[in-house]
Amino acid sequence: MTDSYARLINTPVGARAARALGLPRPSELRRYRPGADALPGREVLVLGDAGTDSLAAGLLARGCSVYRHPEPRAAYAAVVADFTAAQDPADLQRTALDLGHALKGLAAHGRIVVLGRPGAPEDEPGLAAARAGVVGLMRSVAHEVRRGATCNALLLADGVEPGSDDAAGPLAFLLSTRSAYVNGQPLTVRAGGASRPTPTGPRGPDRRGDRGGAGIGAAIVRRLSRDGARVLLVDVPAAGEALAAVANEVGGVALQLDITAADAGRRIAEVAGARLGPIDVFVHNAGITRDKLLANMDEARWASVIAVNLSAQLAINRQLLESGELGAAPRFVSLASTSGIAGNRGQSNYAASKAGIIGMVAAEAERFAAAGGTVNAVAPGFIETEMTRAMPAVTREVARRLNSLQQGGVPDDVAQAVGFLASDAAGGVTGQTLRVCGQSMVGA
């Protein structure tokens, strides 16, 4: 769906009108294109103490030009600011102000990645304050950057150093054009994930919930297929024609199945095992809405949304873990929503189901780790789909602008995040929910 306002406002006449009237002027985002360089540029400024030497060396090995101090009139494609050594709020000042000096030199579509440590209940107050302060700093900078730039954080668990293999994959994703609509988000990285054996090309079933060959589900299928996946697509019999069309497009296998059936997980495992081999990647994209104010909500509306959006995932995960059909390092990704974080009027059932997904992946992380795998969620914000096209025009236009990038995302933005979490590069990321929302002001 075309954002006509964004197109108009980026013409010379539109830009003058925006300046004169104080209108929002969203920049056209630089998104990943197959065959193109995923980095928006090669000039990277690395801020922090001597502990960043290995990080700088890794970036040099990738062909980047690395700077260690802000320089007058320099232009940077990316800035990495390392706060991992901070033990007290006072320790944040020097690197924070260096980052501030570098912002004027950040190029259009630039990337800022802030490195910190996740807080823990046993942290003493000063340490806890410093670690929480890094996230607050990152979120504010994400609101300040312009021209399609983004700012995100990697919170490195104990044992994960800035230049380690565990951090390299998530850092590469956040520095790349694949993360164009991810802004203001913290992502925690654990130790040991990069050493887990994973196949070079993912394959596995992708639950496709969008119909008509468009939308988020089809974008995910195409993304995984481009990455070498052999895909099993699952949808209800009523969507069989559209399901077959996308399956034929990517050379995949179509399975007509109601995922709320008691044996859905076992059936998927049987078909995948017979047609494709071990399941290396599983994407839960199924989702329905049955909106109504809670005061008018009936049992059928509530029960159907919880059954499809949440209960089916719990049952399928359990059955697949018990099936013996998973690969050596399975990657499970569920589609949540920012509605599960902030709630939404008339969507108490939907918000409960999507918040449940966020809780589910956090709770399942240890069980999946025992199987050598990971489990995560992606929470889209306003994405330009057929569903958002049906919104009232004024509501749709307001929703597009309620984030720091001042525009809606596209289905491929979600697909890129899913592809990252399904890849070897995300072996150190589990139990996490990655928001793809342009730093939506709706929610945290």
Short mmCIF file of C-alpha atoms in Angstrom, two decimals:
data_model
loop_
_atom_site.label_atom_id
_atom_site.label_comp_id
_atom_site.label_asym_id
_atom_site.label_seq_id
_atom_site.Cartn_x
_atom_site.Cartn_y
_atom_site.Cartn_z
CA MET A 1 0.00 0.00 0.00
CA THR A 2 1.43 3.37 -1.03
CA ASP A 3 1.98 6.13 1.51
CA SER A 4 0.94 9.00 -0.77
CA TYR A 5 1.70 11.66 1.85
CA ALA A 6 5.30 10.45 2.27
CA ARG A 7 5.83 10.49 -1.48
CA LEU A 8 4.42 13.99 -1.84
CA ILE A 9 6.31 15.45 1.11
CA ASN A 10 9.64 14.25 -0.30
CA THR A 11 9.22 16.19 -3.54
CA PRO A 12 10.80 19.68 -3.71
CA VAL A 13 7.37 21.36 -3.48
CA GLY A 14 6.24 19.05 -0.68
CA ALA A 15 9.44 19.60 1.28
CA ARG A 16 8.95 23.38 1.16
CA ALA A 17 5.35 22.99 2.31
CA ALA A 18 6.43 20.72 5.17
CA ARG A 19 8.98 23.26 6.40
CA ALA A 20 6.53 26.14 6.15
CA LEU A 21 3.67 24.34 7.88
CA GLY A 22 5.68 22.30 10.37
CA LEU A 23 4.42 19.01 8.92
CA PRO A 24 6.19 15.68 9.55
CA ARG A 25 8.59 14.75 6.77
CA PRO A 26 9.36 11.03 6.84
CA SER A 27 12.49 10.02 4.94
CA GLU A 28 12.26 7.18 2.48
CA LEU A 29 14.04 4.31 4.23
CA ARG A 30 16.96 2.52 2.63
CA ARG A 31 15.86 -1.11 2.75
CA TYR A 32 17.76 -4.24 1.84
CA ARG A 33 17.64 -5.42 -1.75
CA PRO A 34 18.89 -8.88 -2.79
CA GLY A 35 22.36 -8.61 -4.23
CA ALA A 36 23.02 -5.20 -2.67
CA ASP A 37 25.48 -4.45 0.11
CA ALA A 38 23.60 -4.83 3.41
CA LEU A 39 25.71 -2.12 5.05
CA PRO A 40 24.46 1.44 4.46
CA GLY A 41 28.09 2.60 4.34
CA ARG A 42 31.61 1.67 5.39
CA GLU A 43 32.68 4.53 7.69
CA VAL A 44 32.16 3.36 11.28
CA LEU A 45 32.98 5.31 14.44
CA VAL A 46 33.66 3.10 17.48
CA LEU A 47 33.40 4.85 20.86
CA GLY A 48 34.45 3.41 24.21
CA ASP A 49 37.50 2.27 26.11
CA ALA A 50 40.27 -0.13 25.09
CA GLY A 51 37.86 -3.05 25.38
CA THR A 52 36.50 -2.12 21.97
CA ASP A 53 39.76 -3.00 20.19
CA SER A 54 38.52 -6.45 19.15
CA LEU A 55 35.24 -4.93 17.95
CA ALA A 56 37.12 -2.43 15.81
CA ALA A 57 39.29 -5.24 14.43
CA GLY A 58 36.21 -7.21 13.45
CA LEU A 59 34.74 -4.25 11.60
CA LEU A 60 38.05 -3.68 9.81
CA ALA A 61 37.99 -7.32 8.73
CA ARG A 62 34.57 -6.70 7.16
CA GLY A 63 36.05 -3.92 5.03
CA CYS A 64 34.91 -0.97 7.15
CA SER A 65 36.91 2.18 7.71
CA VAL A 66 37.04 2.46 11.50
CA TYR A 67 37.44 5.69 13.47
CA ARG A 68 38.05 5.75 17.23
CA HIS A 69 37.32 9.41 18.05
CA PRO A 70 34.81 11.92 16.67
CA GLU A 71 36.48 14.11 14.06
CA PRO A 72 35.30 17.55 12.86
CA ARG A 73 33.42 17.43 9.57
CA ALA A 74 33.66 13.65 9.39
CA ALA A 75 30.71 11.67 7.98
CA TYR A 76 29.87 8.31 9.49
CA ALA A 77 27.63 5.58 8.12
CA ALA A 78 27.44 4.06 11.60
CA VAL A 79 28.44 4.67 15.21
CA VAL A 80 28.95 1.95 17.80
CA ALA A 81 29.06 3.27 21.38
CA ASP A 82 30.28 0.81 24.03
CA PHE A 83 28.98 1.28 27.58
CA THR A 84 29.55 -2.30 28.73
CA ALA A 85 32.23 -1.32 31.26
CA ALA A 86 29.99 1.23 33.06
CA GLN A 87 29.67 0.50 36.79
CA ASP A 88 28.06 3.76 37.91
CA PRO A 89 25.90 6.44 36.23
CA ALA A 90 28.90 8.79 36.16
CA ASP A 91 30.66 6.32 33.86
CA LEU A 92 28.17 7.05 31.07
CA GLN A 93 29.12 10.68 30.56
CA ARG A 94 32.24 10.57 28.40
CA THR A 95 30.98 8.10 25.82
CA ALA A 96 27.51 9.67 25.80
CA LEU A 97 28.90 13.11 25.04
CA ASP A 98 31.26 11.69 22.40
CA LEU A 99 28.20 10.09 20.80
CA GLY A 100 26.46 13.45 20.90
CA HIS A 101 29.37 15.10 19.10
CA ALA A 102 29.23 12.40 16.43
CA LEU A 103 25.52 12.79 15.68
CA LYS A 104 26.01 15.80 13.40
CA GLY A 105 28.28 13.68 11.25
CA LEU A 106 25.87 10.75 10.94
CA ALA A 107 24.96 10.17 7.31
CA ALA A 108 21.42 9.71 6.00
CA HIS A 109 20.16 6.20 6.82
CA GLY A 110 22.98 5.89 9.35
CA ARG A 111 23.04 3.34 12.13
CA ILE A 112 23.82 3.79 15.82
CA VAL A 113 24.26 0.72 18.00
CA VAL A 114 24.70 1.20 21.75
CA LEU A 115 26.34 -1.65 23.65
CA GLY A 116 25.42 -2.25 27.29
CA ARG A 117 24.75 -4.99 29.82
CA PRO A 118 21.35 -6.34 30.89
CA GLY A 119 20.33 -5.65 34.45
CA ALA A 120 19.96 -8.44 37.01
CA PRO A 121 18.06 -8.61 40.33
CA GLU A 122 21.30 -9.01 42.25
CA ASP A 123 22.92 -5.85 40.82
CA GLU A 124 23.79 -3.21 43.40
CA PRO A 125 21.81 0.04 42.89
CA GLY A 126 24.55 2.07 41.19
CA LEU A 127 25.27 -0.66 38.67
CA ALA A 128 21.57 -1.23 38.04
CA ALA A 129 21.06 2.49 37.46
CA ALA A 130 23.95 2.68 35.00
CA ARG A 131 22.71 -0.30 32.99
CA ALA A 132 19.14 0.99 32.85
CA GLY A 133 20.45 4.43 31.93
CA VAL A 134 22.06 3.05 28.76
CA VAL A 135 18.65 1.90 27.51
CA GLY A 136 17.06 5.26 28.30
CA LEU A 137 19.87 7.06 26.48
CA MET A 138 19.43 4.80 23.44
CA ARG A 139 15.68 5.38 23.27
CA SER A 140 16.11 9.14 23.40
CA VAL A 141 18.82 9.19 20.71
CA ALA A 142 16.49 7.11 18.53
CA HIS A 143 14.02 10.00 18.67
CA GLU A 144 16.73 12.55 17.84
CA VAL A 145 18.26 11.00 14.72
CA ARG A 146 16.89 12.06 11.35
CA ARG A 147 16.93 11.19 7.65
CA GLY A 148 16.05 7.52 8.09
CA ALA A 149 18.76 6.82 10.68
CA THR A 150 18.15 4.44 13.60
CA CYS A 151 19.54 3.79 17.07
CA ASN A 152 19.27 0.44 18.87
CA ALA A 153 21.01 -1.37 21.73
CA LEU A 154 22.66 -4.73 22.20
CA LEU A 155 22.72 -5.76 25.86
CA LEU A 156 25.57 -8.25 26.16
CA ALA A 157 25.21 -10.81 28.94
CA ASP A 158 28.16 -11.66 31.15
CA GLY A 159 30.72 -13.55 29.10
CA VAL A 160 29.79 -11.81 25.85
CA GLU A 161 32.34 -9.20 24.82
CA PRO A 162 31.75 -6.50 22.19
CA GLY A 163 34.10 -8.13 19.68
CA SER A 164 32.96 -11.72 20.28
CA ASP A 165 31.35 -14.05 17.76
CA ASP A 166 28.18 -14.08 19.88
CA ALA A 167 27.77 -10.32 19.41
CA ALA A 168 28.91 -10.18 15.78
CA GLY A 169 25.72 -11.48 14.16
CA PRO A 170 23.25 -9.25 16.04
CA LEU A 171 25.56 -6.26 15.54
CA ALA A 172 25.74 -6.92 11.80
CA PHE A 173 21.93 -7.06 11.60
CA LEU A 174 21.43 -3.75 13.43
CA LEU A 175 24.12 -2.07 11.31
CA SER A 176 22.55 -3.29 8.08
CA THR A 177 19.74 -2.15 5.81
CA ARG A 178 17.82 -5.27 6.92
CA SER A 179 16.91 -3.41 10.14
CA ALA A 180 15.49 -0.30 8.45
CA TYR A 181 12.27 -0.25 10.52
CA VAL A 182 13.82 -1.37 13.83
CA ASN A 183 14.46 1.68 15.98
CA GLY A 184 14.81 2.37 19.71
CA GLN A 185 14.95 -1.33 20.61
CA PRO A 186 17.17 -3.26 23.08
CA LEU A 187 18.13 -6.84 22.25
CA THR A 188 19.85 -9.09 24.78
CA VAL A 189 22.60 -11.46 23.61
CA ARG A 190 23.60 -14.48 25.70
CA ALA A 191 26.91 -16.33 25.72
CA GLY A 192 27.57 -19.50 23.77
CA GLY A 193 25.00 -19.12 21.03
CA ALA A 194 27.46 -18.62 18.19
CA SER A 195 29.10 -21.97 18.86
CA ARG A 196 25.89 -23.97 18.40
CA PRO A 197 25.95 -26.16 15.28
CA THR A 198 23.49 -24.91 12.69
CA PRO A 199 22.96 -25.84 9.04
CA THR A 200 24.16 -23.41 6.38
CA GLY A 201 20.75 -23.20 4.73
CA PRO A 202 17.60 -23.15 6.87
CA ARG A 203 14.60 -25.22 5.95
CA GLY A 204 11.36 -25.82 7.73
CA PRO A 205 7.69 -24.98 7.90
CA ASP A 206 6.37 -21.47 7.89
CA ARG A 207 2.83 -20.94 9.11
CA ARG A 208 1.36 -18.55 6.56
CA GLY A 209 -1.60 -16.55 7.83
CA ASP A 210 -1.96 -13.80 5.20
CA ARG A 211 -3.89 -14.59 2.05
CA GLY A 212 -3.76 -13.61 -1.60
CA GLY A 213 0.03 -13.86 -2.00
CA ALA A 214 0.61 -10.62 -0.10
CA GLY A 215 1.22 -9.45 3.42
CA ILE A 216 3.58 -10.46 6.18
CA GLY A 217 3.26 -14.23 5.84
CA ALA A 218 4.11 -14.30 2.14
CA ALA A 219 7.02 -11.89 2.72
CA ILE A 220 8.44 -14.24 5.35
CA VAL A 221 8.12 -17.21 2.99
CA ARG A 222 9.96 -15.35 0.25
CA ARG A 223 12.69 -14.16 2.62
CA LEU A 224 13.39 -17.65 3.97
CA SER A 225 13.26 -19.13 0.49
CA ARG A 226 15.82 -16.61 -0.77
CA ASP A 227 18.05 -17.67 2.13
CA GLY A 228 17.96 -21.28 0.96
CA ALA A 229 15.00 -22.67 2.91
CA ARG A 230 12.78 -25.42 1.60
CA VAL A 231 9.45 -24.33 2.96
CA LEU A 232 6.32 -26.09 4.19
CA LEU A 233 3.39 -23.65 4.25
CA VAL A 234 0.37 -24.33 6.43
CA ASP A 235 -3.06 -22.73 6.28
CA VAL A 236 -6.71 -23.63 6.68
CA PRO A 237 -8.46 -25.40 3.78
CA ALA A 238 -10.47 -22.25 2.98
CA ALA A 239 -7.21 -20.55 2.00
CA GLY A 240 -5.99 -23.48 -0.08
CA GLU A 241 -5.85 -21.68 -3.43
CA ALA A 242 -3.80 -18.76 -2.14
CA LEU A 243 -1.65 -21.15 -0.12
CA ALA A 244 -0.84 -23.22 -3.21
CA ALA A 245 0.02 -20.10 -5.22
CA VAL A 246 2.70 -18.97 -2.78
CA ALA A 247 3.98 -22.53 -2.32
CA ASN A 248 4.35 -22.92 -6.09
CA GLU A 249 6.12 -19.56 -6.34
CA VAL A 250 8.91 -20.66 -3.97
CA GLY A 251 8.90 -24.37 -4.79
CA GLY A 252 7.50 -25.21 -1.37
CA VAL A 253 5.03 -27.72 0.00
CA ALA A 254 1.47 -26.67 0.90
CA LEU A 255 -0.37 -28.31 3.78
CA GLN A 256 -4.03 -27.53 4.41
CA LEU A 257 -4.53 -27.87 8.15
CA ASP A 258 -6.40 -26.22 11.00
CA ILE A 259 -3.64 -25.42 13.48
CA THR A 260 -6.07 -25.58 16.38
CA ALA A 261 -6.56 -29.31 15.78
CA ALA A 262 -5.34 -31.39 18.70
CA ASP A 263 -2.74 -33.19 16.57
CA ALA A 264 -1.66 -30.25 14.38
CA GLY A 265 1.95 -30.29 15.59
CA ARG A 266 2.30 -34.02 15.05
CA ARG A 267 0.80 -33.73 11.56
CA ILE A 268 3.20 -30.95 10.62
CA ALA A 269 6.14 -32.99 11.92
CA GLU A 270 5.05 -36.02 9.87
CA VAL A 271 4.69 -34.09 6.62
CA ALA A 272 7.89 -32.11 7.12
CA GLY A 273 9.84 -35.27 7.97
CA ALA A 274 8.54 -37.08 4.91
CA ARG A 275 8.87 -34.22 2.40
CA LEU A 276 11.68 -31.96 3.65
CA GLY A 277 13.68 -33.57 6.43
CA PRO A 278 14.41 -32.16 9.90
CA ILE A 279 12.73 -28.90 10.86
CA ASP A 280 15.40 -26.24 11.31
CA VAL A 281 13.13 -23.17 11.36
CA PHE A 282 9.51 -22.82 12.46
CA VAL A 283 7.60 -19.55 12.13
CA HIS A 284 4.26 -19.04 13.87
CA ASN A 285 2.50 -16.41 11.78
CA ALA A 286 -1.12 -17.45 12.33
CA GLY A 287 -3.32 -14.73 13.72
CA ILE A 288 -6.93 -13.62 13.68
CA THR A 289 -8.85 -10.69 15.14
CA ARG A 290 -12.39 -10.66 16.50
CA ASP A 291 -12.60 -7.12 17.82
CA LYS A 292 -15.19 -5.92 20.32
CA LEU A 293 -15.18 -3.81 23.43
CA LEU A 294 -14.76 -6.09 26.41
CA ALA A 295 -18.18 -5.05 27.75
CA ASN A 296 -19.69 -6.52 24.56
CA MET A 297 -17.28 -9.44 24.11
CA ASP A 298 -18.87 -12.87 23.74
CA GLU A 299 -17.38 -16.27 24.45
CA ALA A 300 -16.91 -17.20 20.79
CA ARG A 301 -14.90 -14.09 19.94
CA TRP A 302 -12.65 -14.47 22.95
CA ALA A 303 -12.10 -18.21 22.62
CA SER A 304 -11.35 -18.24 18.88
CA VAL A 305 -8.65 -15.55 19.12
CA ILE A 306 -6.90 -17.21 22.06
CA ALA A 307 -7.13 -20.64 20.38
CA VAL A 308 -5.58 -19.56 17.07
CA ASN A 309 -3.14 -16.91 18.25
CA LEU A 310 -1.76 -18.52 21.39
CA SER A 311 -3.02 -21.94 22.50
CA ALA A 312 -2.20 -23.51 19.13
CA GLN A 313 1.39 -22.27 19.38
CA LEU A 314 1.84 -23.74 22.83
CA ALA A 315 0.51 -27.12 21.69
CA ILE A 316 2.49 -27.18 18.43
CA ASN A 317 5.74 -26.24 20.16
CA ARG A 318 5.26 -29.04 22.68
CA GLN A 319 4.45 -31.62 20.00
CA LEU A 320 7.36 -30.61 17.79
CA LEU A 321 9.83 -30.76 20.67
CA GLU A 322 8.58 -34.28 21.38
CA SER A 323 8.48 -35.36 17.72
CA GLY A 324 12.14 -36.12 17.05
CA GLU A 325 11.80 -34.19 13.75
CA LEU A 326 13.71 -31.04 14.79
CA GLY A 327 17.17 -30.23 13.49
CA ALA A 328 20.27 -29.87 15.65
CA ALA A 329 19.69 -26.18 16.39
CA PRO A 330 16.04 -25.32 15.73
CA ARG A 331 14.96 -21.70 15.47
CA PHE A 332 11.36 -20.89 16.44
CA VAL A 333 9.94 -17.43 15.78
CA SER A 334 6.45 -16.23 16.71
CA LEU A 335 4.63 -13.14 15.47
CA ALA A 336 3.49 -11.01 18.40
CA SER A 337 2.31 -7.38 18.11
CA THR A 338 2.79 -4.00 19.72
CA SER A 339 -0.87 -4.41 20.72
CA GLY A 340 0.38 -7.02 23.17
CA ILE A 341 2.64 -4.38 24.73
CA ALA A 342 0.41 -1.30 24.81
CA GLY A 343 -3.06 -2.80 24.41
CA ASN A 344 -5.62 -1.46 21.98
CA ARG A 345 -9.22 -0.33 22.34
CA GLY A 346 -11.61 -3.10 21.35
CA GLN A 347 -8.86 -5.71 21.20
CA SER A 348 -8.67 -7.15 24.71
CA ASN A 349 -8.72 -10.70 23.31
CA TYR A 350 -6.10 -9.96 20.64
CA ALA A 351 -3.86 -8.02 23.03
CA ALA A 352 -4.07 -10.83 25.58
CA SER A 353 -3.03 -13.37 22.94
CA LYS A 354 -0.11 -11.30 21.68
CA ALA A 355 1.11 -10.45 25.17
CA GLY A 356 0.84 -14.17 25.87
CA ILE A 357 3.22 -14.87 23.00
CA ILE A 358 5.78 -12.48 24.50
CA GLY A 359 5.50 -14.28 27.83
CA MET A 360 5.60 -17.68 26.15
CA VAL A 361 8.90 -17.15 24.32
CA ALA A 362 10.56 -15.81 27.46
CA ALA A 363 9.40 -18.84 29.45
CA GLU A 364 10.30 -21.38 26.73
CA ALA A 365 13.88 -20.20 26.23
CA GLU A 366 15.41 -22.75 28.61
CA ARG A 367 13.43 -25.65 27.18
CA PHE A 368 14.51 -24.77 23.65
CA ALA A 369 18.11 -24.30 24.81
CA ALA A 370 18.03 -27.89 26.06
CA ALA A 371 17.13 -28.90 22.50
CA GLY A 372 20.01 -26.81 21.13
CA GLY A 373 17.73 -24.11 19.79
CA THR A 374 16.23 -20.69 20.31
CA VAL A 375 12.72 -19.24 20.54
CA ASN A 376 11.91 -15.57 19.95
CA ALA A 377 9.12 -13.26 18.85
CA VAL A 378 8.80 -10.35 16.47
CA ALA A 379 6.28 -7.63 17.38
CA PRO A 380 5.28 -5.56 14.35
CA GLY A 381 3.85 -2.09 14.73
CA PHE A 382 1.97 -0.33 11.93
CA ILE A 383 2.72 -2.32 8.76
CA GLU A 384 1.28 -1.43 5.36
CA THR A 385 -0.95 -4.44 4.60
CA GLU A 386 -4.46 -5.14 3.38
CA MET A 387 -5.58 -5.06 7.02
CA THR A 388 -4.30 -1.51 7.58
CA ARG A 389 -5.69 -0.45 4.21
CA ALA A 390 -9.15 -1.18 5.62
CA MET A 391 -8.69 1.29 8.51
CA PRO A 392 -10.50 4.66 8.36
CA ALA A 393 -8.32 7.11 6.45
CA VAL A 394 -7.69 9.54 9.32
CA THR A 395 -6.96 6.75 11.80
CA ARG A 396 -4.56 5.15 9.32
CA GLU A 397 -2.72 8.41 8.68
CA VAL A 398 -2.29 9.14 12.40
CA ALA A 399 -1.08 5.58 13.06
CA ARG A 400 1.56 5.93 10.36
CA ARG A 401 3.10 8.99 12.02
CA LEU A 402 3.10 7.75 15.64
CA ASN A 403 6.69 6.58 15.57
CA SER A 404 10.06 8.25 15.35
CA LEU A 405 10.45 7.30 11.65
CA GLN A 406 7.03 8.90 10.98
CA GLN A 407 5.84 6.21 8.57
CA GLY A 408 4.49 2.69 8.37
CA GLY A 409 6.63 -0.35 7.82
CA VAL A 410 6.30 -2.83 4.97
CA PRO A 411 5.88 -6.63 5.23
CA ASP A 412 9.50 -7.21 4.26
CA ASP A 413 10.64 -5.26 7.34
CA VAL A 414 9.02 -7.95 9.47
CA ALA A 415 10.36 -10.69 7.23
CA GLN A 416 13.92 -9.39 7.59
CA ALA A 417 13.64 -9.52 11.39
CA VAL A 418 12.24 -13.05 11.25
CA GLY A 419 15.03 -14.06 8.87
CA PHE A 420 17.63 -12.71 11.28
CA LEU A 421 16.16 -14.57 14.27
CA ALA A 422 15.96 -17.74 12.15
CA SER A 423 19.61 -17.51 11.13
CA ASP A 424 22.90 -18.74 12.56
CA ALA A 425 23.72 -15.12 13.39
CA ALA A 426 21.04 -15.06 16.12
CA GLY A 427 22.28 -18.09 18.03
CA GLY A 428 22.92 -15.89 21.07
CA VAL A 429 19.42 -14.39 21.05
CA THR A 430 16.60 -16.31 22.75
CA GLY A 431 13.51 -15.56 24.79
CA GLN A 432 13.45 -12.09 23.24
CA THR A 433 10.78 -10.01 21.52
CA LEU A 434 12.13 -7.75 18.80
CA ARG A 435 9.81 -4.87 17.93
CA VAL A 436 9.64 -3.86 14.26
CA CYS A 437 7.72 -0.65 14.71
CA GLY A 438 9.91 2.37 13.95
CA GLN A 439 9.97 3.11 17.70
CA SER A 440 6.22 3.37 17.97
CA MET A 441 5.04 5.75 20.66
CA VAL A 442 2.29 3.23 21.39
CA GLY A 443 3.85 1.07 24.09
CA ALA A 444 7.24 0.93 25.75
#
